[in-house]
Every structure is written in C-alpha cells, then in structure tokens.
Short mmCIF file of C-alpha atoms in Angstrom, two decimals:
data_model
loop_
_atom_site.label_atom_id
_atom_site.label_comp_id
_atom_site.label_asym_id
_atom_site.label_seq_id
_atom_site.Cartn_x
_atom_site.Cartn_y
_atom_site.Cartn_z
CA UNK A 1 12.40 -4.66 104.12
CA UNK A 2 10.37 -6.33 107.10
CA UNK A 3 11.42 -10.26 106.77
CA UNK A 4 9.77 -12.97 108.64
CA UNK A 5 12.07 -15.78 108.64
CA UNK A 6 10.18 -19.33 109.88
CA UNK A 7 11.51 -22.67 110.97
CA UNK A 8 10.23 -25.56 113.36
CA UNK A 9 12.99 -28.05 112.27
CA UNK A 10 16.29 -26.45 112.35
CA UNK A 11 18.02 -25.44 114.89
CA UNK A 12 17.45 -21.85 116.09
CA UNK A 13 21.36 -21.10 115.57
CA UNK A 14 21.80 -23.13 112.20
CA UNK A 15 24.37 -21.64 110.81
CA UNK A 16 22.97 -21.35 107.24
CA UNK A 17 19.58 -19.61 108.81
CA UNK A 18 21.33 -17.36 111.27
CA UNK A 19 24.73 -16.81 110.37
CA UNK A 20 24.13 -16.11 106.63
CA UNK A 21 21.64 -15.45 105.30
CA UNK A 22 19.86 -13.39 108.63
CA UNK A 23 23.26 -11.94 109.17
CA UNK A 24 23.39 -11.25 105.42
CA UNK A 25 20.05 -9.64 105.55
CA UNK A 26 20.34 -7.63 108.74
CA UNK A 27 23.49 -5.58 107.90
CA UNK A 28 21.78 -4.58 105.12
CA UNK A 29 19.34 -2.53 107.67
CA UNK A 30 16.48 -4.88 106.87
CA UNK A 31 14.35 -5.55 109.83
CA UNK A 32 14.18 -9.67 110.47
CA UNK A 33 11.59 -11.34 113.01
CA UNK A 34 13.11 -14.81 113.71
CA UNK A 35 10.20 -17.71 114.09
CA UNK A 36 11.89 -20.85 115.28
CA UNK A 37 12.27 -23.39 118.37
CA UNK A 38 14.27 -21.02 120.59
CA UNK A 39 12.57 -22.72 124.00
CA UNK A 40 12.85 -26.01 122.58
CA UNK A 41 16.46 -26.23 122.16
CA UNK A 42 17.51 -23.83 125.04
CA UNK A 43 18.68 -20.88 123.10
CA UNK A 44 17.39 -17.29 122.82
CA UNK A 45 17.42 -14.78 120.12
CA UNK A 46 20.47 -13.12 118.99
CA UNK A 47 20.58 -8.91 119.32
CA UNK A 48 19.18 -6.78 116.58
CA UNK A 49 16.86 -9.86 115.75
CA UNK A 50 13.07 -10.04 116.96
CA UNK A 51 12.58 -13.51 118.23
CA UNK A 52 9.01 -15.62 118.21
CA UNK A 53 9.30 -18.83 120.14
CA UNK A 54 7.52 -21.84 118.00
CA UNK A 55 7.41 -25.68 119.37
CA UNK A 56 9.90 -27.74 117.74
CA UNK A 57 8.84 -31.17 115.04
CA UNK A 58 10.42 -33.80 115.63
CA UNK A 59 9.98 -37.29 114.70
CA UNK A 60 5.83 -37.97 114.54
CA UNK A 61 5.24 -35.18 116.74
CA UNK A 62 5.00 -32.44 114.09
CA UNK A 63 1.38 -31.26 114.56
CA UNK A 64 1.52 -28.62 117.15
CA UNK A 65 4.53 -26.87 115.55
CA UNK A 66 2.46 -27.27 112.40
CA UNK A 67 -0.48 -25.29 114.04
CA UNK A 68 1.57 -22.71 115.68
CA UNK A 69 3.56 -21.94 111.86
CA UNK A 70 -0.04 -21.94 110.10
CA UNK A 71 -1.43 -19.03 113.62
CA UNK A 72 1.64 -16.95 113.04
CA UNK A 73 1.79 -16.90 109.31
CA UNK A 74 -1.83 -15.93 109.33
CA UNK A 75 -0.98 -13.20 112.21
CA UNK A 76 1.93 -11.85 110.95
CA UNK A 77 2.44 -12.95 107.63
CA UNK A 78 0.91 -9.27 106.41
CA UNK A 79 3.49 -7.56 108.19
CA UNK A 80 5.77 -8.67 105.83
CA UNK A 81 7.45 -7.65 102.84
CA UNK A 82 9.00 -11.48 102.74
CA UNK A 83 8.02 -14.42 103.97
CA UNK A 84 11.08 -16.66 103.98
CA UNK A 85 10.59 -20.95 104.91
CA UNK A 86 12.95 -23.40 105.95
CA UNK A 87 11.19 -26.74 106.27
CA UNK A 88 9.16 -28.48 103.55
CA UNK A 89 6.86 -29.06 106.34
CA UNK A 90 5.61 -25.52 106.24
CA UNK A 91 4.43 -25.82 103.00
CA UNK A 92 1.33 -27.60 104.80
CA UNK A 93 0.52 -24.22 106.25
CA UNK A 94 0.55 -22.18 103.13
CA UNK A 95 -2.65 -23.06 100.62
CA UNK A 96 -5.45 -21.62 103.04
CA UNK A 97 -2.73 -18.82 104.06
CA UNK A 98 -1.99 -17.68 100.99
CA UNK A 99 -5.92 -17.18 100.34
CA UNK A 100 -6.04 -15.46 103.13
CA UNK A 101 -3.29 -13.15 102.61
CA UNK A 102 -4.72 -12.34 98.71
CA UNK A 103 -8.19 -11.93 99.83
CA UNK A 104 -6.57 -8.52 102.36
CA UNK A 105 -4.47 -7.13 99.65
CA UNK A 106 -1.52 -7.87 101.41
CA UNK A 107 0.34 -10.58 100.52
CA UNK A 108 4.12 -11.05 101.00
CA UNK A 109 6.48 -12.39 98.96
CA UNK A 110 6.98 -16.65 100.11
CA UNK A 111 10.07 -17.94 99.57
CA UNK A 112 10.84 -21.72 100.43
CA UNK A 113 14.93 -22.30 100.92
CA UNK A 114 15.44 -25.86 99.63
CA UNK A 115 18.03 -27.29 101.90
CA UNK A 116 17.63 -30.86 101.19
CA UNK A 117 16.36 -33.82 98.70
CA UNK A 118 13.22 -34.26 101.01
CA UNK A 119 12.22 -37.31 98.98
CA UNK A 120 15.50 -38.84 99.49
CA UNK A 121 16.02 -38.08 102.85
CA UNK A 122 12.52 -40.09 104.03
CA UNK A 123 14.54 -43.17 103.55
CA UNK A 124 16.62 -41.95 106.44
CA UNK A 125 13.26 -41.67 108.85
CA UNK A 126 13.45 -44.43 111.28
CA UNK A 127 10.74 -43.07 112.97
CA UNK A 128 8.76 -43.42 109.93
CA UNK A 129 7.09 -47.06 108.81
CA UNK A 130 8.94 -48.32 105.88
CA UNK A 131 5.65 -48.84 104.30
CA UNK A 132 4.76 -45.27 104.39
CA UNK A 133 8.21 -44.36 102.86
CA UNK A 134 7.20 -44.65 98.86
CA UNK A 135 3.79 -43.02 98.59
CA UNK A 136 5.62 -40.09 100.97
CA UNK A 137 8.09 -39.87 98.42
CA UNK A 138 5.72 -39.89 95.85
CA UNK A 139 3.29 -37.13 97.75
CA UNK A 140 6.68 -35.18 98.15
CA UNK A 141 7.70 -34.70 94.78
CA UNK A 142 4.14 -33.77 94.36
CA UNK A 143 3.76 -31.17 96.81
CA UNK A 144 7.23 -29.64 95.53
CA UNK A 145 6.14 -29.52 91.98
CA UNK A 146 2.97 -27.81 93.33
CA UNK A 147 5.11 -24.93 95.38
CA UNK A 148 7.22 -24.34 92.76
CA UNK A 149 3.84 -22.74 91.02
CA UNK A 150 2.70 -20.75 93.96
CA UNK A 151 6.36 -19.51 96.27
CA UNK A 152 9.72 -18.58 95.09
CA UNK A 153 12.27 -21.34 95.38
CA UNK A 154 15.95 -20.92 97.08
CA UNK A 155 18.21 -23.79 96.36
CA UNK A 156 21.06 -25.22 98.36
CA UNK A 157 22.67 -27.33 95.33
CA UNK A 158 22.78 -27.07 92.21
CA UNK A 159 21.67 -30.69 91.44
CA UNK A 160 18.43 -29.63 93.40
CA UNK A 161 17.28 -28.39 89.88
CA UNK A 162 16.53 -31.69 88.65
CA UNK A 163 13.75 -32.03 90.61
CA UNK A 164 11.98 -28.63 89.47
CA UNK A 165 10.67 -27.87 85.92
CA UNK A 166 11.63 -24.36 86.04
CA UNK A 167 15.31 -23.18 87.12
CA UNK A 168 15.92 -21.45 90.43
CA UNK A 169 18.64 -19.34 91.98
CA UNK A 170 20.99 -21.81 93.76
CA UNK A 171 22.56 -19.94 97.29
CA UNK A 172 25.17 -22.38 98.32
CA UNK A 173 26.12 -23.36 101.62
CA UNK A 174 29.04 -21.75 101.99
CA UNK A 175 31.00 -20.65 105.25
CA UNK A 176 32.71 -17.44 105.83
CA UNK A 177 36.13 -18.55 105.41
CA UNK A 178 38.55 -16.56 108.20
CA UNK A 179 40.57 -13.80 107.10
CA UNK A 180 43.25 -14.32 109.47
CA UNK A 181 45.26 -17.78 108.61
CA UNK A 182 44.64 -20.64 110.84
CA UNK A 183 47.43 -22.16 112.54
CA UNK A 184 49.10 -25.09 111.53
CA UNK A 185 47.81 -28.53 111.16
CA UNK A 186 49.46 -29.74 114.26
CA UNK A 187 49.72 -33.50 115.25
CA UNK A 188 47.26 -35.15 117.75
CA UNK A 189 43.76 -33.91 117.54
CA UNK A 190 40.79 -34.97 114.75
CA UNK A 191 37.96 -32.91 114.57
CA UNK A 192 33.73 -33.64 113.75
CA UNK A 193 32.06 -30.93 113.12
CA UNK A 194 28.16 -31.06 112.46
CA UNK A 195 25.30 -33.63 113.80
CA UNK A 196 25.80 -37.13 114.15
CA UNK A 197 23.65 -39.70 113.23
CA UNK A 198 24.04 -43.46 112.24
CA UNK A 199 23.79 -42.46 108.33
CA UNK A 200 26.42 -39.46 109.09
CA UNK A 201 28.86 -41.95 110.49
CA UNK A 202 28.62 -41.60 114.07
CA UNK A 203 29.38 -45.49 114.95
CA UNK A 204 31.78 -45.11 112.29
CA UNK A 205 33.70 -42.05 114.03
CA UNK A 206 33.58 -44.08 117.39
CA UNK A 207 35.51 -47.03 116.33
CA UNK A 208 37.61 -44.74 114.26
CA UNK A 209 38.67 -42.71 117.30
CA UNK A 210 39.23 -46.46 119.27
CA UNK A 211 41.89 -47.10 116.33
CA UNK A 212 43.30 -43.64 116.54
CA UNK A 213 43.62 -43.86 120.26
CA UNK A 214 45.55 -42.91 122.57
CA UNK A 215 47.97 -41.10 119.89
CA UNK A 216 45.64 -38.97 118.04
CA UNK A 217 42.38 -38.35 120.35
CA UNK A 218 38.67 -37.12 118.03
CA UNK A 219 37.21 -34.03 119.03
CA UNK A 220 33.30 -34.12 118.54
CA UNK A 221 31.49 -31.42 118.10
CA UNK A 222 27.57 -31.47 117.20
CA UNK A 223 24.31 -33.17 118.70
CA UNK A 224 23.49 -36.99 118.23
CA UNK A 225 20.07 -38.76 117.35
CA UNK A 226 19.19 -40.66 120.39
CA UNK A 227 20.03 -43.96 118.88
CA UNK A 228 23.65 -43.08 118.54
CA UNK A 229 24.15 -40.96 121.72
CA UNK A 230 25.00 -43.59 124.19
CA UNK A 231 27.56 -45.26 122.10
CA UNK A 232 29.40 -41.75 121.82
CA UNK A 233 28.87 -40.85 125.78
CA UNK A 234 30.12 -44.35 126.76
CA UNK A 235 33.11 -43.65 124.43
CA UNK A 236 33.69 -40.33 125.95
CA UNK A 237 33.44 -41.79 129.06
CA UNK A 238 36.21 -44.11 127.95
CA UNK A 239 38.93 -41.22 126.85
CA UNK A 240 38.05 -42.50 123.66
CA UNK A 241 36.83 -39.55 121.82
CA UNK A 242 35.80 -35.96 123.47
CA UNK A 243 32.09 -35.25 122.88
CA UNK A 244 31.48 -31.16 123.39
CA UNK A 245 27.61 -31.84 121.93
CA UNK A 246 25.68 -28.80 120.51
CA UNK A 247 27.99 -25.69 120.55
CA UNK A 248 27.09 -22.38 119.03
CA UNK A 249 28.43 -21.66 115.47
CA UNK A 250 31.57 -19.48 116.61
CA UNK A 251 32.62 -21.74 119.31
CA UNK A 252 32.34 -25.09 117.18
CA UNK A 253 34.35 -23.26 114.41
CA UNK A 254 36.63 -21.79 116.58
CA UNK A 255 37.77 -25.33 117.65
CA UNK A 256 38.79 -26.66 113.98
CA UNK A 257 42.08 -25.02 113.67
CA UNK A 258 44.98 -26.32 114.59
CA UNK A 259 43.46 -29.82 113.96
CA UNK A 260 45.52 -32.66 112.39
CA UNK A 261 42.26 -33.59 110.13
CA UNK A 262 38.35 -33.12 109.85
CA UNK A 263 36.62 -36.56 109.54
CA UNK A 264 33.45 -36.51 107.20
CA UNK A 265 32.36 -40.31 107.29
CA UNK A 266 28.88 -40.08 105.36
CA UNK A 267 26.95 -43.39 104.36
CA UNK A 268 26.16 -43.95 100.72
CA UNK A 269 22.51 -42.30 101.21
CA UNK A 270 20.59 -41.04 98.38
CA UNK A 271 20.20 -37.63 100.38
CA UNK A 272 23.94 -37.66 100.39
CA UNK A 273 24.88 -38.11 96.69
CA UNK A 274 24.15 -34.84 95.25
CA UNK A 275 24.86 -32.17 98.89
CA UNK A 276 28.25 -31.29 99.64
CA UNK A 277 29.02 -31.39 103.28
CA UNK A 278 28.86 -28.22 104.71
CA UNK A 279 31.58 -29.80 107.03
CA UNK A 280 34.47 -30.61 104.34
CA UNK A 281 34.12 -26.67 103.05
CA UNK A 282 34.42 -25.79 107.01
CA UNK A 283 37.72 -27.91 107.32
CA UNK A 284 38.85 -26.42 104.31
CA UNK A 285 38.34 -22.73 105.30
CA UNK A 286 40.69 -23.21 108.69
CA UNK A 287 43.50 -25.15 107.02
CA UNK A 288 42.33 -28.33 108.18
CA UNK A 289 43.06 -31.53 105.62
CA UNK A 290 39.69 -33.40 105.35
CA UNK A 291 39.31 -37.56 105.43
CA UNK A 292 36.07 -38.26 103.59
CA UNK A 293 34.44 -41.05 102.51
CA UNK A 294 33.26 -40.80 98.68
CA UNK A 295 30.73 -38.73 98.62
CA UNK A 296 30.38 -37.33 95.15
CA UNK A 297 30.49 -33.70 95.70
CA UNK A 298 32.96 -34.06 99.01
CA UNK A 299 35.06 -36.41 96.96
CA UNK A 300 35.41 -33.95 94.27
CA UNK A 301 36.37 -30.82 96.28
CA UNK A 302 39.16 -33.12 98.08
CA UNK A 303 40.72 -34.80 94.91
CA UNK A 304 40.02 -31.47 93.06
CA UNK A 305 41.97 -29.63 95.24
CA UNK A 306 44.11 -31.84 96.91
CA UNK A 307 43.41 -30.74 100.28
CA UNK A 308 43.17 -34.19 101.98
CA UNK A 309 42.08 -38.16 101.55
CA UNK A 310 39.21 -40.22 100.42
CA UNK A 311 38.65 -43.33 101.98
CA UNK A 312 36.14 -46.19 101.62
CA UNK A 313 32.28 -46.25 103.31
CA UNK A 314 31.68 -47.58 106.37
CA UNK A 315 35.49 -48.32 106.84
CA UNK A 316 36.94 -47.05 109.90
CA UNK A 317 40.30 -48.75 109.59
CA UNK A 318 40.77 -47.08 106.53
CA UNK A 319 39.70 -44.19 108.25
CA UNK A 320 42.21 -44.19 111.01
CA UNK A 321 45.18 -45.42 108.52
CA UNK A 322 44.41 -41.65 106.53
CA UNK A 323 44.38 -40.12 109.44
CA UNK A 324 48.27 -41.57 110.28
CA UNK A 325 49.55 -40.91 107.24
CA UNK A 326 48.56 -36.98 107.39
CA UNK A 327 50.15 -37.56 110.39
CA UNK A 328 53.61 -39.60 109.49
CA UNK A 329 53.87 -37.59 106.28
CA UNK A 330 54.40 -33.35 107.02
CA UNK A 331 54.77 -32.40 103.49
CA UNK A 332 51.44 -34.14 102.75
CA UNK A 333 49.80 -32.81 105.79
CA UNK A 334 50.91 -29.12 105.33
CA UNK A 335 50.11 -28.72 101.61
CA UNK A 336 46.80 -30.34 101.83
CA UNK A 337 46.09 -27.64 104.60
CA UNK A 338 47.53 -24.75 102.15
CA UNK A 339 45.35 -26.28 99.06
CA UNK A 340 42.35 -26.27 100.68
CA UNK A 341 42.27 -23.19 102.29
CA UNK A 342 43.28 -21.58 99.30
CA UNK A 343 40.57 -23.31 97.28
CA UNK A 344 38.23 -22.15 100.18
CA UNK A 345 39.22 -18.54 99.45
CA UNK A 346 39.00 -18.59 95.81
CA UNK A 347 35.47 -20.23 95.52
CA UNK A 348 33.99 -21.38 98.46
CA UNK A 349 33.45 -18.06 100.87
CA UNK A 350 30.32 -17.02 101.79
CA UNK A 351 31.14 -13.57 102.17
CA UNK A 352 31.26 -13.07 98.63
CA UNK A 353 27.92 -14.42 98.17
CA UNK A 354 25.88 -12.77 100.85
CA UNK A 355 25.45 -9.40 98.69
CA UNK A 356 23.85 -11.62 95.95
CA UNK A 357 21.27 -13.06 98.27
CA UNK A 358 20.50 -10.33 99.76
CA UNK A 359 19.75 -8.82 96.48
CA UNK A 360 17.82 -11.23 95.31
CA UNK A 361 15.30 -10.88 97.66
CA UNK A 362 15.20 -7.45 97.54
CA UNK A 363 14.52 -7.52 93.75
CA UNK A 364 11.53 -9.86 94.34
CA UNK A 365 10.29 -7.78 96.92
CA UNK A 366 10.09 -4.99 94.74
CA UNK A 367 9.14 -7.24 91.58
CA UNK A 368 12.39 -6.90 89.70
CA UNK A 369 14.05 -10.43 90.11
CA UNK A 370 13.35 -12.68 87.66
CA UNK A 371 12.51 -16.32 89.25
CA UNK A 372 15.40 -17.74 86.92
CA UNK A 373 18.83 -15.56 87.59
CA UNK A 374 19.81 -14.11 91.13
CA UNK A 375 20.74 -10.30 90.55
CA UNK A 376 24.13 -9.07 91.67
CA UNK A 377 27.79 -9.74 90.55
CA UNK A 378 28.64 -12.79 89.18
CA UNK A 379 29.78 -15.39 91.23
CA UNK A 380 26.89 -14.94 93.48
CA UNK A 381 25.24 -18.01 92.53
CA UNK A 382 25.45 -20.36 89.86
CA UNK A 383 21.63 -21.02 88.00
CA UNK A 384 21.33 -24.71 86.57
CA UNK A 385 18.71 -25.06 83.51
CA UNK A 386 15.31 -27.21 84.22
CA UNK A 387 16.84 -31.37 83.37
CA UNK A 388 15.38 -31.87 79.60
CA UNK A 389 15.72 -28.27 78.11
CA UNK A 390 18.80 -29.08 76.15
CA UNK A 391 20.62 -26.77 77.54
CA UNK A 392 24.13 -27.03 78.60
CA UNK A 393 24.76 -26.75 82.44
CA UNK A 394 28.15 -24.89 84.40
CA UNK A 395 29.74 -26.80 85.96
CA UNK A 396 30.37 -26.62 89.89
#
C-alpha cells in the first residue's frame, strides 16, 4: 500500500507514530510518506521513509500548520491508498478535502488514531482562556461524533469507546518489550521517561529528586513545557537531578535498565483517568519497579502485578520514601522487577500486536475490515461495545 501518515503536533520521532505503527507498516513492504514537523523540532526522516517537512502547532499558533496539512492532503492525498491522522486538529482540514478527493474518483481511505480524550485534555491548555474551555469541549465532542461518520477511527484505550456511538478497533500503546533481560535493578539511579509538564509532575519530580539526594540521584529524560523548564535546569544545575531533555526513542529506552525505579507522578487530570502511561509499561518491559501515583489504569497494572508502589498525588515525600524502601528492601526490589517484566511479556508487547494493525489497515484498504473488529489473531486488540448497548465489555 502507499500510506501517507500526517502530524503537526507530535513529535516527528513519537514513538507510537514512528516506532510502531510506521515501523509496523514498513516491514510489511508498504511504502510510507511521513508528513510531520521534522524542521521544527530538529530531526530528519528516518531511512526507507519519505519525509515532508510541515510547520509545527503549538499553543495559539496552529494556523499555518493547519494550512500546510489542508495543501498537502489536497496534493497528495490521491496518491494514497491510506490516509492515516494523528491530531484532532486535522480533522479541520478534511470536510472540503474529502469533497475534493470524491469529486476525482480517488479517494483514500482516512483514518484518525485517537491518542487522547481531546475534550479532557483542554482543561490542561494554559494557553487557552478558561472561558473558551467549555464550549471547546462541547464543539469537541461534536466534531468527534461528526468524524466518526465520515473516517475510520483508531483508538489508543479502550475507555476511548465511551465517547463514540459505534465501537472501534482499540491499538494500544504498547512498547516492544526487549528480548534480551535487562540487568538488575541496581541501587542509586531513578529514572523519568516521557515529557514533563506541571500536570505530569515535573515540580513534583524536582522536589522528589531534592529528597532523594545525594544517595539516589533522578535521571530525566524527555522535553519540558516552558513553564516548568527552568525549575528542572536550575535543579540540574544544582546536582539535583540530571536532565538529558529530548532523546530519540532507542537512546531514552536504552537508559531505563539498570535503574533502581521509574517515577510516574501524574496529577489527578481528567485526561489522565482513563490512559495508561505509556511510561509505567516502559519501566515494566526493562525490569524496572515503577512508583506511581494512582492513576487508575497505572495503579492497576502495578498492584495487579506487583511490579512496584503506589503513592499519593502531588506527594513527593511519599514519593521519595517508595523510592527508599525499593531501595532498603532487595527482595521487594528484585521481584517487583521480575513481576513486571514478566507481566510486560505476557500482555503488554507490542510486537505481538503490530501484525494486527497492520492488517487492519490493509483490510480497509481493500474493503474487507469491518469498522467494528480488527482482523488478525487474537490478542491483537481488544474491541469495547458502544456505552448503552447492553452489552458486556472484556476486561483490560
């Protein structure tokens, strides 16, 4: 197939984008042009991947990326066998495109990947107005219930669903765990893994690291919103914490082993309640015990499968005291390393999902896939029933 993969949000090398489901994609032979903010964030396309350089959006200044996405949709769109989207903010490009694209007899199939509870995460925005933030929400859900007629829908989670009327193949966001065993959880080093914000716990993780130091020192990997950057460069600065920033997926990854704990310190956000870090999977994949707060899906993996310690919001004593006792207490430390990377193994690897997305778009290429079940082998991905159907729904 001839794929044309768009986003002016994410990060050119996010891993769910690049690493799985382009990689996923692209060893099956299919050909893959990559549309995203390679200039903007200082990256260039990977090999065996056709890159198109878009402006980034960020904060109000969305409208030039905007025009860009709607110009190369339009342009190359046709090309296509299917059109895959990343940001809800491309669905503003679509109605006229998708006219367009009819009216020449070639229209691709559009696919929007639902990585987040848009609606939710407005109330995140500080660049936008709080008075703006309810009719948004309100023009949101709107606009989704109005894609879900005219695109194919993707979801990252399960509880997703609730906000559709018809169910949707969920493709979770899952790393490839390792094959080779990580080492040992070892003694002095805490690890971050993923972007930090004040919501994500990024003042948190500061004063954490103060608590922890100079015994245990916090590794912190990922980039900052600007209203939380000085606080962790000052603290760097310090010998507080280390702060690596942005670093490509392998590299970040490559530092979590070894590590005494992964910290996941997420706020009690709306946009939070129903995603499971892709961070606490990632600790749990390279034998690293996790300290999270209780976010309900994070939560769950860790008490589910032992593999680490759940500790109050906003609490970065309690933080630092989990932290010490993985480290005072082996037994503790070295079984919740075992149980999660186990766990990881048995349920949580991407590489025994990646055949089942790439199948699915394949059959709705070719018109075989039915919008309600992802073809392939079972566990590919787990399909939730529409919220009022009366029917029962798996569990996670």
């Amino acid at each position: 197939m001839r794929i044309l993969v768009v986003t002016v949000v994410h990060h050119p090398e996010d891993a769910r984008i690049l690493h799985r489901e382009i990689a996923a994609l692209t060893e099956r032979g299919h050909r893959v042009v990559y549309a995203a903010p390679f200039g903007a964030r200082g990256v260039v396309p990977r090999p065996g991947v056709e890159g198109v350089d878009l402006p980034r959006a960020a904060g109000r200044d969305r409208a030039a990326a905007l025009r860009a996405a709607r110009a190369l949709l339009a342009g190359r769109g046709p090309e296509a066998d299917v059109v895959l989207l990343h940001d809800p903010e491309l669905l503003l490009a679509l109605p006229g495109t998708l006219r367009r694209w009819r009216r020449s007899g070639r229209a691709p199939v559009t696919v929007w990947d639902v990585h987040e509870d848009t609606a939710a995460a407005l109330t995140m925005k500080r660049w936008l107005p709080a008075a703006l933030r309810p009719p948004l929400r309100v023009a949101v859900r709107a606009a989704e219930r109005l894609a879900e007629r005219h695109v194919r829908l993707l979801l990252a989670e399960e509880a997703y669903q609730d906000r559709f009327r018809r169910a949707h193949p969920v493709v979770p966001n899952l790393p490839t765990v390792p094959a080779a065993p990580p080492a040992p959880p070892g003694t002095d080093r805490v690890v971050y893994l993923g972007h930090l914000s004040r919501a994500r716990g990024a003042l948190d993780l500061v004063e954490t690291a103060r608590l922890l130091a100079p015994e245990v020192r916090v590794e912190v990997i990922g980039p900052a919103d600007a209203d939380v950057r000085d606080a962790l460069a000052e603290a760097g600065r310090a010998g507080v914490l280390d702060w690596h920033g942005y670093l490509p997926n392998d590299l970040a990854l490559a530092r979590l082993s070894g590590a005494l704990a992964g910290l996941s310190l997420l706020h009690d956000q709306p946009n939070y309640r129903h995603s499971r870090p892709t961070k606490v999977v990632e600790y749990m994949a390279h034998g690293v015990p996790v300290v999270t707060t209780p976010n309900p899906l994070a939560a769950g993996l860790v008490r589910r499968h032992r593999c680490g310690l759940v500790v109050p919001y906003g609490d970065p004593a309690a933080a630092a005291r989990a932290v010490r006792r993985l480290r005072t207490e082996p037994r503790l430390r070295l079984d919740a390393a075992a149980c999660g990377r186990a766990a990881a193994l048995a349920e949580l690897d991407w590489a025994e999902r990646s055949a089942g997305f790439a199948d699915l778009l394949e059959g709705w290429a070719k018109g075989t896939a039915s919008g309600g079940r992802a073809p392939g082998p079972e566990p590919a991905f787990r399909i939730r029933p529409a919220a009022g159907n009366g029917a029962s729904t798996p569990s996670p």
